[in-house]
PDB file of C-alpha atoms in Angstrom:
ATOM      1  CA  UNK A  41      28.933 -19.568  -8.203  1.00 40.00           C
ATOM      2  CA  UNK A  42      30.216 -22.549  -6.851  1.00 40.00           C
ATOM      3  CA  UNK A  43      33.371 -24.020  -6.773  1.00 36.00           C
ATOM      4  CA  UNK A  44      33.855 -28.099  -7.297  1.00 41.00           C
ATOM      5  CA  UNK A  45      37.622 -29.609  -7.324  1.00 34.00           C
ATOM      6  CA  UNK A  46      38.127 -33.185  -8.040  1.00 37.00           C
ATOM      7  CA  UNK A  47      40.540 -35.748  -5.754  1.00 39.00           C
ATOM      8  CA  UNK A  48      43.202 -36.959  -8.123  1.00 35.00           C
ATOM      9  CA  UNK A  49      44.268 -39.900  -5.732  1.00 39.00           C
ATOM     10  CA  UNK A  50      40.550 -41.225  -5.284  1.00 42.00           C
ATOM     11  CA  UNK A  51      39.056 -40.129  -8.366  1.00 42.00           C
ATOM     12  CA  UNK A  52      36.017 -38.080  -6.416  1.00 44.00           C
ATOM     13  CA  UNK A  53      34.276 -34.848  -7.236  1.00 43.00           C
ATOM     14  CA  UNK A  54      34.287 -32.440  -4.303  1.00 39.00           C
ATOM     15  CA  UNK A  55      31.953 -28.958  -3.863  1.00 45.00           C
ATOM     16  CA  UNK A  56      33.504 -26.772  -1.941  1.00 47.00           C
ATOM     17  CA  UNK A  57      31.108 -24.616   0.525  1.00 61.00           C
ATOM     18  CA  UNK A  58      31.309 -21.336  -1.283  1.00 48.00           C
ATOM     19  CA  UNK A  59      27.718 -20.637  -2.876  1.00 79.00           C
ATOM     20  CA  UNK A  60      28.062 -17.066  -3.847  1.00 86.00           C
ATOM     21  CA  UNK A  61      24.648 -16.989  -5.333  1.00 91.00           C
ATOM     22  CA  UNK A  62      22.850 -19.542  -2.434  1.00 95.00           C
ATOM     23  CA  UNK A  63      19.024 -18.637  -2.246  1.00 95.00           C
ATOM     24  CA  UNK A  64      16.984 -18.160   1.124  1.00 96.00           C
ATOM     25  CA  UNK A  65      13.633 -19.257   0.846  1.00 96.00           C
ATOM     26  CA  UNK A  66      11.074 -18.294   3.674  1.00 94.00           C
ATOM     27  CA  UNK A  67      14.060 -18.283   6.565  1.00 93.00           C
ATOM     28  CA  UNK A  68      15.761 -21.495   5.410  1.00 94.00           C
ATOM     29  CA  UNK A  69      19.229 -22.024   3.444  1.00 95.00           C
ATOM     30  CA  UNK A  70      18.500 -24.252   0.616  1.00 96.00           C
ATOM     31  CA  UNK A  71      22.176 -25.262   0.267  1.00 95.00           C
ATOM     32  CA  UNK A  72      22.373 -25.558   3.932  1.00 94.00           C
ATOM     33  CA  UNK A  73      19.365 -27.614   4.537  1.00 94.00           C
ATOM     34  CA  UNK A  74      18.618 -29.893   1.140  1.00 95.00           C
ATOM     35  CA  UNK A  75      21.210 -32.842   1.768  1.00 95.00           C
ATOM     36  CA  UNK A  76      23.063 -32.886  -1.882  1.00 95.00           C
ATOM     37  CA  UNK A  77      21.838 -29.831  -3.446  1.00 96.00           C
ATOM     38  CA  UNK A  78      23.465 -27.315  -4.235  1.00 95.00           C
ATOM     39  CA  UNK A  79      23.117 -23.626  -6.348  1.00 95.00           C
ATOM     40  CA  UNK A  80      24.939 -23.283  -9.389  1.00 95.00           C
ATOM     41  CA  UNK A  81      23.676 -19.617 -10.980  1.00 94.00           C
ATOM     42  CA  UNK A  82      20.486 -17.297 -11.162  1.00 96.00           C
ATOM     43  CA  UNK A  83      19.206 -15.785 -14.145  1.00 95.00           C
ATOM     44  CA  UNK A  84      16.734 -13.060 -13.794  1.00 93.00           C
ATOM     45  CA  UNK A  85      17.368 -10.761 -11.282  1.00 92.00           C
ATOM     46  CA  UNK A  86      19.175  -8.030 -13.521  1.00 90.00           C
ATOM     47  CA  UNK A  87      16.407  -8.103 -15.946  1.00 89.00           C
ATOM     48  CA  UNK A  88      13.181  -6.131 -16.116  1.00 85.00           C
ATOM     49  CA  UNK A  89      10.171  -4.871 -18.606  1.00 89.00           C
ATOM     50  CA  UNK A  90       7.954  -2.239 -18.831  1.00 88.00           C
ATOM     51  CA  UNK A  91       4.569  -2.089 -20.532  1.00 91.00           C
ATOM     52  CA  UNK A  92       3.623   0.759 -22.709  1.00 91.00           C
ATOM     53  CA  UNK A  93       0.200   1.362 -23.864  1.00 92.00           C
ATOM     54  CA  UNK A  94      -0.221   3.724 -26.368  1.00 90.00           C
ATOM     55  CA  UNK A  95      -2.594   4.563 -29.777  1.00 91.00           C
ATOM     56  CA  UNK A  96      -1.345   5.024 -33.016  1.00 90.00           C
ATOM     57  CA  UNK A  97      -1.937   8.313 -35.040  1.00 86.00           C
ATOM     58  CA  UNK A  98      -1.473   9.641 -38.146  1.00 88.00           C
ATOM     59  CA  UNK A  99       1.980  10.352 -39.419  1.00 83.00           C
ATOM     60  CA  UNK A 100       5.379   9.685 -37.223  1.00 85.00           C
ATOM     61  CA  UNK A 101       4.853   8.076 -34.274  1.00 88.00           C
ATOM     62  CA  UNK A 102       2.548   7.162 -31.637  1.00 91.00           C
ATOM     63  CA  UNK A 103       0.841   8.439 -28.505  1.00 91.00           C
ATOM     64  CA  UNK A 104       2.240   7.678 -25.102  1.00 90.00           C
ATOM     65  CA  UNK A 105      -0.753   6.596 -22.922  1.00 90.00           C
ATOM     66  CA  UNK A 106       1.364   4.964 -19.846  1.00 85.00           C
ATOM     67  CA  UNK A 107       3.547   2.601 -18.683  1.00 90.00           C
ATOM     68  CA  UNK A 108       4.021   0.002 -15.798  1.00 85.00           C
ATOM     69  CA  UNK A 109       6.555  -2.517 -14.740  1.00 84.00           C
ATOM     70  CA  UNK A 110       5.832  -6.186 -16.130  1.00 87.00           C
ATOM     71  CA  UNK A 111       5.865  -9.426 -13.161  1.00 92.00           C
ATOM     72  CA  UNK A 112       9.581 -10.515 -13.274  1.00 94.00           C
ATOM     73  CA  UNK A 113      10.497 -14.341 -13.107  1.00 96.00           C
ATOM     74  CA  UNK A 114      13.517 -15.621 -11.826  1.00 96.00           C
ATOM     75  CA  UNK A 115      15.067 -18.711 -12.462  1.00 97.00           C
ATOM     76  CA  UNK A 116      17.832 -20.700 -10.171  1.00 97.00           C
ATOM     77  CA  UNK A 117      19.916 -23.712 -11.403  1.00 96.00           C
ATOM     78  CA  UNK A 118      21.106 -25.782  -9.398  1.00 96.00           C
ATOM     79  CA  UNK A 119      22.267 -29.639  -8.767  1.00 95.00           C
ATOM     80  CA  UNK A 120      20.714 -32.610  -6.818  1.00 94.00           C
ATOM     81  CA  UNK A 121      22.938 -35.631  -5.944  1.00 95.00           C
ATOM     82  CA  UNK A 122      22.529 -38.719  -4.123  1.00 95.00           C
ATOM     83  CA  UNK A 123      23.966 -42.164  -4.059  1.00 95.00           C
ATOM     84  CA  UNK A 124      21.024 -44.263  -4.220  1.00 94.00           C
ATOM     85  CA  UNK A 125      17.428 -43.543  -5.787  1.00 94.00           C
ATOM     86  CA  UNK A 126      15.625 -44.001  -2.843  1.00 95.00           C
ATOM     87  CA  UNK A 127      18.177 -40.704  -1.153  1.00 95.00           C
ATOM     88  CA  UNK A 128      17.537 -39.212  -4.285  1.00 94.00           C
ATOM     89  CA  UNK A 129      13.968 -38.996  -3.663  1.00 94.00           C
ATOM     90  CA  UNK A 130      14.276 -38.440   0.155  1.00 95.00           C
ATOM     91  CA  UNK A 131      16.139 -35.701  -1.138  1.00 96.00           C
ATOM     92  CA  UNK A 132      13.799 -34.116  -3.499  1.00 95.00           C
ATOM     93  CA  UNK A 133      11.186 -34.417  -1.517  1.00 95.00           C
ATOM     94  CA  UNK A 134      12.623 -32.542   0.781  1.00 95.00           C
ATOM     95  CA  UNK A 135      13.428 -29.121  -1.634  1.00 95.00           C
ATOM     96  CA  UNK A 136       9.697 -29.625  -2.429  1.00 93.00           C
ATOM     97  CA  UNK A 137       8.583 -29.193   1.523  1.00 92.00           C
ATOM     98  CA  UNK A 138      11.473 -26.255   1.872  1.00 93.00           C
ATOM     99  CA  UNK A 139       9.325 -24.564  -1.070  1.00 92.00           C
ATOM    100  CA  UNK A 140       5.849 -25.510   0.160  1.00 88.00           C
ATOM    101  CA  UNK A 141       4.675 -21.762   2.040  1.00 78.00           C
ATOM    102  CA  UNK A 142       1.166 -21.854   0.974  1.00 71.00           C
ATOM    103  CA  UNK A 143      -1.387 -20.522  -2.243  1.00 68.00           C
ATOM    104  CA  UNK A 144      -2.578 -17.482  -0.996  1.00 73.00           C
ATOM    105  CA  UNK A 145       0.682 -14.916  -0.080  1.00 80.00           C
ATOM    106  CA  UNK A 146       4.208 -14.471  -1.899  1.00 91.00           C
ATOM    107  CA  UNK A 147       7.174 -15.516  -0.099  1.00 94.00           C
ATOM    108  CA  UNK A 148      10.161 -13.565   1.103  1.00 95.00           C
ATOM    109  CA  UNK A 149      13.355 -14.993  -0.343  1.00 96.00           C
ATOM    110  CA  UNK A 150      16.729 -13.398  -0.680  1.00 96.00           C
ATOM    111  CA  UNK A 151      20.271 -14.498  -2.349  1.00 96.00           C
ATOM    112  CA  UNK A 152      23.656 -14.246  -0.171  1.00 95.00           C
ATOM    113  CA  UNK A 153      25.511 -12.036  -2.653  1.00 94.00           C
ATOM    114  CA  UNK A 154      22.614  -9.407  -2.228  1.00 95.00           C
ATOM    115  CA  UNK A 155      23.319  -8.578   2.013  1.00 94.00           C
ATOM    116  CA  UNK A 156      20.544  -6.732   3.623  1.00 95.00           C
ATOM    117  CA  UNK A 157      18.089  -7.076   0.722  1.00 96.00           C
ATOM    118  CA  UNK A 158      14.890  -9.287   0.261  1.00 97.00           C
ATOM    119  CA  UNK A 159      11.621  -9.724  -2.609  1.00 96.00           C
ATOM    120  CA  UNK A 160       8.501 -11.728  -2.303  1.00 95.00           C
ATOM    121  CA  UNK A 161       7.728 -14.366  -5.016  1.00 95.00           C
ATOM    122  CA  UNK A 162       5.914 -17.371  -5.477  1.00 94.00           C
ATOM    123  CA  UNK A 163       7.105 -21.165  -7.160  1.00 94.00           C
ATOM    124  CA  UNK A 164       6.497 -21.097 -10.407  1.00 93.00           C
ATOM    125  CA  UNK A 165       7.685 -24.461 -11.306  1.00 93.00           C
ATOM    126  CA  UNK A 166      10.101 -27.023 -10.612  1.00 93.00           C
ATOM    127  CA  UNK A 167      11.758 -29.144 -12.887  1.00 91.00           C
ATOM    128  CA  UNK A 168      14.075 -31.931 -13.444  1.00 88.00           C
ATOM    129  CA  UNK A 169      15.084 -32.553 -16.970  1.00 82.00           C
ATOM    130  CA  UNK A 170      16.892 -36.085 -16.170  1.00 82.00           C
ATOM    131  CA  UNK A 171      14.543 -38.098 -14.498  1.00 80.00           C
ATOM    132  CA  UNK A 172      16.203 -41.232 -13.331  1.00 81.00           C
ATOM    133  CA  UNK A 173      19.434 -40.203 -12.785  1.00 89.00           C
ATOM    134  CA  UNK A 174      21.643 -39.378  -9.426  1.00 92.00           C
ATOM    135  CA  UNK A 175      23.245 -36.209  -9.947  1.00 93.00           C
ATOM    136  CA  UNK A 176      21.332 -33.815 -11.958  1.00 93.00           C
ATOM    137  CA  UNK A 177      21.128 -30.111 -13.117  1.00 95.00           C
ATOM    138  CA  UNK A 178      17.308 -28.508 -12.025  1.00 95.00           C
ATOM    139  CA  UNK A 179      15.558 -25.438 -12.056  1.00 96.00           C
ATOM    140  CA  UNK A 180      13.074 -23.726  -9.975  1.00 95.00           C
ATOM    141  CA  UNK A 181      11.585 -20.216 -11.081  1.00 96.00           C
ATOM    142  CA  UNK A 182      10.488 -17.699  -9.169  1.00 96.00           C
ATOM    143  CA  UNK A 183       7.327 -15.453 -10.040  1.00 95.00           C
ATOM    144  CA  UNK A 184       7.300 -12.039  -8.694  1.00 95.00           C
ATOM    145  CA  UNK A 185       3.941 -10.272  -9.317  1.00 93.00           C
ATOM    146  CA  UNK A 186       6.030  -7.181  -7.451  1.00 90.00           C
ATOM    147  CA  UNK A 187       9.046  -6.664  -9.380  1.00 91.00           C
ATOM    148  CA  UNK A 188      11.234  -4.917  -6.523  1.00 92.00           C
ATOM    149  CA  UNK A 189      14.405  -5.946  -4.689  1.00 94.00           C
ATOM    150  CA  UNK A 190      13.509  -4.658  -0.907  1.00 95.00           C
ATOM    151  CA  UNK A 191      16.247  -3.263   1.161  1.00 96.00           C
ATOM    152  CA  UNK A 192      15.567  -4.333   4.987  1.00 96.00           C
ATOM    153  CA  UNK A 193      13.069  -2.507   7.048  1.00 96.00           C
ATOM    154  CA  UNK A 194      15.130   1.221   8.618  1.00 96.00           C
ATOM    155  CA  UNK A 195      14.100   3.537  11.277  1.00 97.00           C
ATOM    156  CA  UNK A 196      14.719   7.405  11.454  1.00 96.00           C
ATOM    157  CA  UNK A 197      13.857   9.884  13.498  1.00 96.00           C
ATOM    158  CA  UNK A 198      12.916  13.458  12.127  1.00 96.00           C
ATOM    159  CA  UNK A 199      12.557  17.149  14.038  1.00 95.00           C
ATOM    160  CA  UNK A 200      10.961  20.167  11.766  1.00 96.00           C
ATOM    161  CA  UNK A 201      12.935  20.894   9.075  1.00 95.00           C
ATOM    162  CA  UNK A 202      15.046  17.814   8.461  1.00 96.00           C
ATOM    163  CA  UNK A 203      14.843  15.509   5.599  1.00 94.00           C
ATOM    164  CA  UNK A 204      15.561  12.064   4.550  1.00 95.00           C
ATOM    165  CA  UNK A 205      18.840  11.151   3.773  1.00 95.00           C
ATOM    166  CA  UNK A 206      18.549   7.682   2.386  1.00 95.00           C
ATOM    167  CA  UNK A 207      20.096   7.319  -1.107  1.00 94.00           C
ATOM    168  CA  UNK A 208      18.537   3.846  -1.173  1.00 94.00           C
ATOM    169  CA  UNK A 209      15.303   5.193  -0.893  1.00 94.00           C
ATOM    170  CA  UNK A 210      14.562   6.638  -5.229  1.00 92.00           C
ATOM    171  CA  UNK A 211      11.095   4.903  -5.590  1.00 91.00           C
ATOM    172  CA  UNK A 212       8.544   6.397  -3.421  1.00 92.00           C
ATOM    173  CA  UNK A 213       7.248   3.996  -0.894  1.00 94.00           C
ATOM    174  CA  UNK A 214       4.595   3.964   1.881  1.00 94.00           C
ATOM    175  CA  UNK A 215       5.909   3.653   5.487  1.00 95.00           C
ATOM    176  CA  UNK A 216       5.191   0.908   7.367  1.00 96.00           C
ATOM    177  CA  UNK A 217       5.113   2.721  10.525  1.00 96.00           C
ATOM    178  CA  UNK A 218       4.900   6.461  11.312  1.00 96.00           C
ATOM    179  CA  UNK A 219       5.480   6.841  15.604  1.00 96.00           C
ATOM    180  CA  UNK A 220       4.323  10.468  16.516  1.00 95.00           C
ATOM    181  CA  UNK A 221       6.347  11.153  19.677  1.00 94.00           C
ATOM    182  CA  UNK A 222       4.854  13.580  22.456  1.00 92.00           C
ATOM    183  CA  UNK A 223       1.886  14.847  20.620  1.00 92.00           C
ATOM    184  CA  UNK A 224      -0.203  17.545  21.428  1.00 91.00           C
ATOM    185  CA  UNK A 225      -1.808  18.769  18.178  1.00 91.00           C
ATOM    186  CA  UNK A 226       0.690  17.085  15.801  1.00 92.00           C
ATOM    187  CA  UNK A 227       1.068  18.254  12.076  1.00 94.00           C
ATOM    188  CA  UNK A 228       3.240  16.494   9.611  1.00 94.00           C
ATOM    189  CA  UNK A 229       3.479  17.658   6.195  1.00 94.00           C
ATOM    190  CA  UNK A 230       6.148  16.973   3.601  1.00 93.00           C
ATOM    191  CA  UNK A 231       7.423  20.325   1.618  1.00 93.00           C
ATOM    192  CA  UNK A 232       6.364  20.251  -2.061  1.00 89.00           C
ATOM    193  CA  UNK A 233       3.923  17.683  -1.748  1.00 90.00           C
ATOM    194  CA  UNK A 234       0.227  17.519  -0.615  1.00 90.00           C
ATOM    195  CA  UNK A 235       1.269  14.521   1.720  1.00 91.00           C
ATOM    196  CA  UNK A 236      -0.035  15.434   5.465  1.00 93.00           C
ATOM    197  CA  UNK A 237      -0.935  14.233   8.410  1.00 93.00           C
ATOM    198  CA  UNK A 238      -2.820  16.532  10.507  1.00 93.00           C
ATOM    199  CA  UNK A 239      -4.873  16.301  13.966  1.00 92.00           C
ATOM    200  CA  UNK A 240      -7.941  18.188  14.590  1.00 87.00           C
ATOM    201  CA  UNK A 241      -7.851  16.498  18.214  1.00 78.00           C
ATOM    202  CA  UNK A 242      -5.815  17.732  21.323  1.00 84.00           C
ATOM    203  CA  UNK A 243      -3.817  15.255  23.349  1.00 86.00           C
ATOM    204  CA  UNK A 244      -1.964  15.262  26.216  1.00 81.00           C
ATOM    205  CA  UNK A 245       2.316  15.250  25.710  1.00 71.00           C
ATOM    206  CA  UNK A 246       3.533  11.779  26.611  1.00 81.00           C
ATOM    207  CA  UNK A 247       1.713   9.391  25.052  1.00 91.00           C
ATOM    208  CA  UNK A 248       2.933   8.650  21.618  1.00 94.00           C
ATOM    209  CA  UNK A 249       0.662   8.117  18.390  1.00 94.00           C
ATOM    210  CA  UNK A 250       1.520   4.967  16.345  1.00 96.00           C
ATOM    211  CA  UNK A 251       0.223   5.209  12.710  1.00 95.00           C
ATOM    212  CA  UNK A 252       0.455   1.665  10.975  1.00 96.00           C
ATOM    213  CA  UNK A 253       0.305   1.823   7.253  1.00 94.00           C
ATOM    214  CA  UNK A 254      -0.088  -2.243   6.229  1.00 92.00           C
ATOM    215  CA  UNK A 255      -2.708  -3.028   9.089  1.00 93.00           C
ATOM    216  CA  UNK A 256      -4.086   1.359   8.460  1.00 94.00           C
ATOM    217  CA  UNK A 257      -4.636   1.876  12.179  1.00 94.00           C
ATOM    218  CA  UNK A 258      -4.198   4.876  14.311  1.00 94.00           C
ATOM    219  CA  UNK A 259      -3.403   4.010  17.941  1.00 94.00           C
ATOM    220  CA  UNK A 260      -2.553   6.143  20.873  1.00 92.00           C
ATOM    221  CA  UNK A 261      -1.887   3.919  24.032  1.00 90.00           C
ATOM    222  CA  UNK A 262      -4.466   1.338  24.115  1.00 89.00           C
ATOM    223  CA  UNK A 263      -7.229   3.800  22.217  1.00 90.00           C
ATOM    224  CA  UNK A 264      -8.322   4.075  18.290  1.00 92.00           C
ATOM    225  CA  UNK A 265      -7.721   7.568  17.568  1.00 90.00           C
ATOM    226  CA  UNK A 266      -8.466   7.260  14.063  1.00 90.00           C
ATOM    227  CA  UNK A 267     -11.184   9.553  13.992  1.00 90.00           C
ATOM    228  CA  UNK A 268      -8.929  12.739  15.471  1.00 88.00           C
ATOM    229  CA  UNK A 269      -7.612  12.767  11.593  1.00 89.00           C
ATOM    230  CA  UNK A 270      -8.439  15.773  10.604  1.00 88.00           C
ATOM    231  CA  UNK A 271     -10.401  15.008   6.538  1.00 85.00           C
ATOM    232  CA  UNK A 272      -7.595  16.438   4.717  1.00 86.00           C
ATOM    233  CA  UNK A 273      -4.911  13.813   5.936  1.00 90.00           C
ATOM    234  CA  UNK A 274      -3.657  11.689   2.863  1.00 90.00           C
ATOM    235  CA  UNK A 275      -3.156   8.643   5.325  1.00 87.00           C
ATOM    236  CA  UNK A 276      -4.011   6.069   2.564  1.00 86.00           C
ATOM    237  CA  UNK A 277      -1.566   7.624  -0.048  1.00 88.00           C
ATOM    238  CA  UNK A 278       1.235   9.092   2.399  1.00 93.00           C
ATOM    239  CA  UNK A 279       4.470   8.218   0.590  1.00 93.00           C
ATOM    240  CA  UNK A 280       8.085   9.104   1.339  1.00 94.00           C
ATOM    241  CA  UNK A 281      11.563   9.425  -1.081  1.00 94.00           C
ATOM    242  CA  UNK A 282      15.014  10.466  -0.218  1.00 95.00           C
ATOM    243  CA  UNK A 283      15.588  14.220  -0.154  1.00 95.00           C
ATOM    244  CA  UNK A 284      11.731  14.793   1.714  1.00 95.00           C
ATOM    245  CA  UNK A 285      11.694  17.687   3.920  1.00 96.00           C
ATOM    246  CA  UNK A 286       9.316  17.406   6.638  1.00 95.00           C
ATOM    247  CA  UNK A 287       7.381  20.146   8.325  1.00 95.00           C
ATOM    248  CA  UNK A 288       6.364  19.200  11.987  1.00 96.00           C
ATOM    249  CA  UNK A 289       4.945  20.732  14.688  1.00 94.00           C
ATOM    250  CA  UNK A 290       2.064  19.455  18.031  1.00 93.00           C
ATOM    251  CA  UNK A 291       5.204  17.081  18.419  1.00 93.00           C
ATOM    252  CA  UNK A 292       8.658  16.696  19.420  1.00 93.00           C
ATOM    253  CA  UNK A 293       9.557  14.740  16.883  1.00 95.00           C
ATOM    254  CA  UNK A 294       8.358  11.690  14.502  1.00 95.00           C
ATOM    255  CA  UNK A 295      10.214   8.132  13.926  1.00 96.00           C
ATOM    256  CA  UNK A 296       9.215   6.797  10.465  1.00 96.00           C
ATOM    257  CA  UNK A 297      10.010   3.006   9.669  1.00 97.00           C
ATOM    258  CA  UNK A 298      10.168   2.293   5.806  1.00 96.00           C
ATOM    259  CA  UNK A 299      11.537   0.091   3.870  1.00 96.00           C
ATOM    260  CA  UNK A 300      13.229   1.257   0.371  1.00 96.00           C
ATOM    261  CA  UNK A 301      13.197  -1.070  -2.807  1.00 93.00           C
ATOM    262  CA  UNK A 302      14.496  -1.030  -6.463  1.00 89.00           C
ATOM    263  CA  UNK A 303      13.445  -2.619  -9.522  1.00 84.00           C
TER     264      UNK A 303
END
């Protein structure tokens, strides 16, 4: 939300700094970095849909087939002012290179009343309804083909028989990083669950094993150990949710890197 006071004795409209709703797009502060704009509210973020596919029968009712979470958009309004047209356009132009990050990956953005939390979304449009004027109200909305609100990447370390402890962490979500610390013959399976990763190969302690889920590599030291997976491993389905117990052994220990996210 922001703030604006006017000066009585000169008759001037002045924002105050507080943007309680200011958007980060790709690193950068719009209301920090866009001379005269600034963020007034976001709609959106609160909202989402599911799909349900189903086939009608006879009598009552339906059939439940599934379901799936829709693409969310969200939309923030904000203003643009200036004092000439020609700053007015400097200025625009500038919010359009701030939102220029390319046609071929979503773009991490975040809002300042949502601390240690992040999604990935793309310009949908951007549009001034007053064309020709020096002080405006705008929109830009957001298209997220991944509906989640991502809390920022966290790191634990697990021994045989502890769990995760991350309330945060509802939705099951891949790991980006499993690190397999002093493994010999390391086993890792997660109680209740077919989830495993298991070695057929023998290794000498000391050299750690560093399993990377977005890039799917396996690397010990320098070396490609990929193929000392033992068949059975469910390396391109491995997923992890609060309250996992985790079964280890071939290893001291393993450090799992995850982030957790939310509709």
């Amino acid at each position: 939300m922001v703030y604006e006071f006017r000066d009585i004795a000169k008759g001037k409209s002045i924002q105050s700094e507080v943007v309680s709703e200011s958007i980060t797009w790709n690193g950068q502060n719009l209301d920090k970095i866009v001379p005269g704009y600034r963020t007034l509210k976001v709609k959106g973020r609160e909202d989402n849909t599911r799909t349900v596919t189903k086939q009608d029968r006879p009598g009552d009712g339906s059939v439940f087939g599934y379901s799936f979470y829709d693409d969310k958009e969200i939309t923030v309004t904000f203003s643009m002012e200036a004092k000439t047209p020609e700053e007015f356009m400097q200025r625009w132009d500038k919010l359009r290179q701030t939102l220029v990050t390319g046609n071929y990956s979503e773009t991490k953005f975040s809002f300042a009343d949502e601390p240690g939390t992040f999604r990935y979304g793309t310009i949908k449009s951007l549009d001034n309804p007053s064309d020709g004027k020096l002080n405006v109200i705008a929109t830009l909305t957001i298209e997220l083909t991944k509906p989640f609100k991502y809390f920022n990447a966290k790191t634990v370390t697990l021994a045989n028989g502890e769990k995760v402890d991350d309330v945060n962490l509802v939705y099951p979500v891949v790991p980006d990083k499993l690190v397999i610390k002093k493994p010999t013959q390391p086993v890792i399976k997660i109680d209740g669950t077919n989830e495993n990763i298991t070695f057929h190969g023998a290794y000498d302690s000391g050299i750690d094993i560093v399993i990377d889920f977005n890039k799917m590599t396996v690397i010990r030291s320098t070396s490609n150990v990929m193929d000392g997976l033992n068949i059975k491993s469910t390396l391109g389905s491995f997923k992890i949710k609060n309250g996992n117990t985790f079964t280890i052994s071939g290893c001291d220990a393993i450090e799992l890197t995850y982030k957790a996210v939310i509709i």
